[in-house]
C-alpha positions as a Python dict, from the first residue, in 0.01 Angstrom:
ca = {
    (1, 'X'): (0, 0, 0),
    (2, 'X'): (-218, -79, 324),
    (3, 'X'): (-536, -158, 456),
    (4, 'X'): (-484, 149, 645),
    (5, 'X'): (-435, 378, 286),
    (6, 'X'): (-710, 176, 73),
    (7, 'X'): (-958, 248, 401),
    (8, 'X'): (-920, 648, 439),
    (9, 'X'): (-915, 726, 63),
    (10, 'X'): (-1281, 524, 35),
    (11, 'X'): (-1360, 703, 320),
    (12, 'X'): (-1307, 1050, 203),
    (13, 'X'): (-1414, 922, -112),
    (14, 'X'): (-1804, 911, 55),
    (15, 'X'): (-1768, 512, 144),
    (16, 'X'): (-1902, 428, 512),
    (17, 'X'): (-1614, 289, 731),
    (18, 'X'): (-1746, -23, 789),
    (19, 'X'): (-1800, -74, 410),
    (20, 'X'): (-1452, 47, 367),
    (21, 'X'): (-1315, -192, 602),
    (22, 'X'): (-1447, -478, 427),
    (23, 'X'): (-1398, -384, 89),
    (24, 'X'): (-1015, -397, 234),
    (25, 'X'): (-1059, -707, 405),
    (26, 'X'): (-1194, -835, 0),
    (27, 'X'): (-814, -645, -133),
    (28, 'X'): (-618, -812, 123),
    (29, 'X'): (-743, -1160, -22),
    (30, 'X'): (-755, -1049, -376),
    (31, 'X'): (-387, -864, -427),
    (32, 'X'): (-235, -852, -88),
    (33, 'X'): (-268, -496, -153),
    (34, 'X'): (3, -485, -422),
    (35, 'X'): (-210, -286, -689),
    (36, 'X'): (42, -357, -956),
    (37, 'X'): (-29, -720, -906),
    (38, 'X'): (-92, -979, -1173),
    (39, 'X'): (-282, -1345, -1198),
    (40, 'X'): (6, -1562, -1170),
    (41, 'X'): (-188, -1902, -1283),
    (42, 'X'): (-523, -1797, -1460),
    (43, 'X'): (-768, -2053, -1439),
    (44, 'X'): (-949, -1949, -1772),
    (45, 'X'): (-743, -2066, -2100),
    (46, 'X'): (-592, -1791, -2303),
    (47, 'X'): (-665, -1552, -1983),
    (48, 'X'): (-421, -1262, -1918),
    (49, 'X'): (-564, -1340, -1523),
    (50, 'X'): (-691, -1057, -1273),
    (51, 'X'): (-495, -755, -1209),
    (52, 'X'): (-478, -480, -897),
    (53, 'X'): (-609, -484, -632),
    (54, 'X'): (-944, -641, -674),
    (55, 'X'): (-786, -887, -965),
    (56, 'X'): (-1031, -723, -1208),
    (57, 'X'): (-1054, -1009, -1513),
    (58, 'X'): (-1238, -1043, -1880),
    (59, 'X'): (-1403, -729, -2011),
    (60, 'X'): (-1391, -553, -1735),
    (61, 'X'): (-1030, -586, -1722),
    (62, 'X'): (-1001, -460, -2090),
    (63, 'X'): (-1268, -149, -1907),
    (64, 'X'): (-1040, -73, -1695),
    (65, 'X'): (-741, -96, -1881),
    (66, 'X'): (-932, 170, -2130),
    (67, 'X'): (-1018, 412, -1837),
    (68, 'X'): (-664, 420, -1721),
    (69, 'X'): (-527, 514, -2092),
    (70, 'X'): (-810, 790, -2168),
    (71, 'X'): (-649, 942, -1855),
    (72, 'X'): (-275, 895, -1866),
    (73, 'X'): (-247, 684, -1539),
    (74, 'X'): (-107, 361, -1504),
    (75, 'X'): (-316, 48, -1439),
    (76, 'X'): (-130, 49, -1042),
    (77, 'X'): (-244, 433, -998),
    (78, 'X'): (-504, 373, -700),
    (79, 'X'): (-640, 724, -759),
}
């Protein structure tokens, strides 16, 4: 994955460039953009940690992990 991939698919997606750019600067903090990537060291007690490429954590985690099964995609599919 790069900054380069995560920038042209929010582009064509309908996301302005510059918002784009620093919603990749955000990834390249967050995951390194390795969308498979898990929370090594969770801070919260009992947390499974952030995941992807954003480290999406808490219910929004369990969200996401919902959307991904009601479509038959893995958690790392960045479509």
């Amino acid at each position: 994955m790069t900054a380069e991939k995560v920038i042209s698919g929010l582009v064509e997606r309908g996301v302005p460039q510059h918002i784009a750019i620093g919603i990749a600067g955000n990834i390249a903090v967050e995951s390194g953009f390795n969308p498979g990537i898990n929370e090594i060291a969770p801070l919260v007690p009992g947390s499974r940690g952030g995941y992807g490429l954003y480290q999406v954590t808490g219910p929004r985690r369990k969200q996401y992990e919902q959307f991904a099964q009601a479509r038959g995609t893995n958690l790392d599919d960045i479509d």
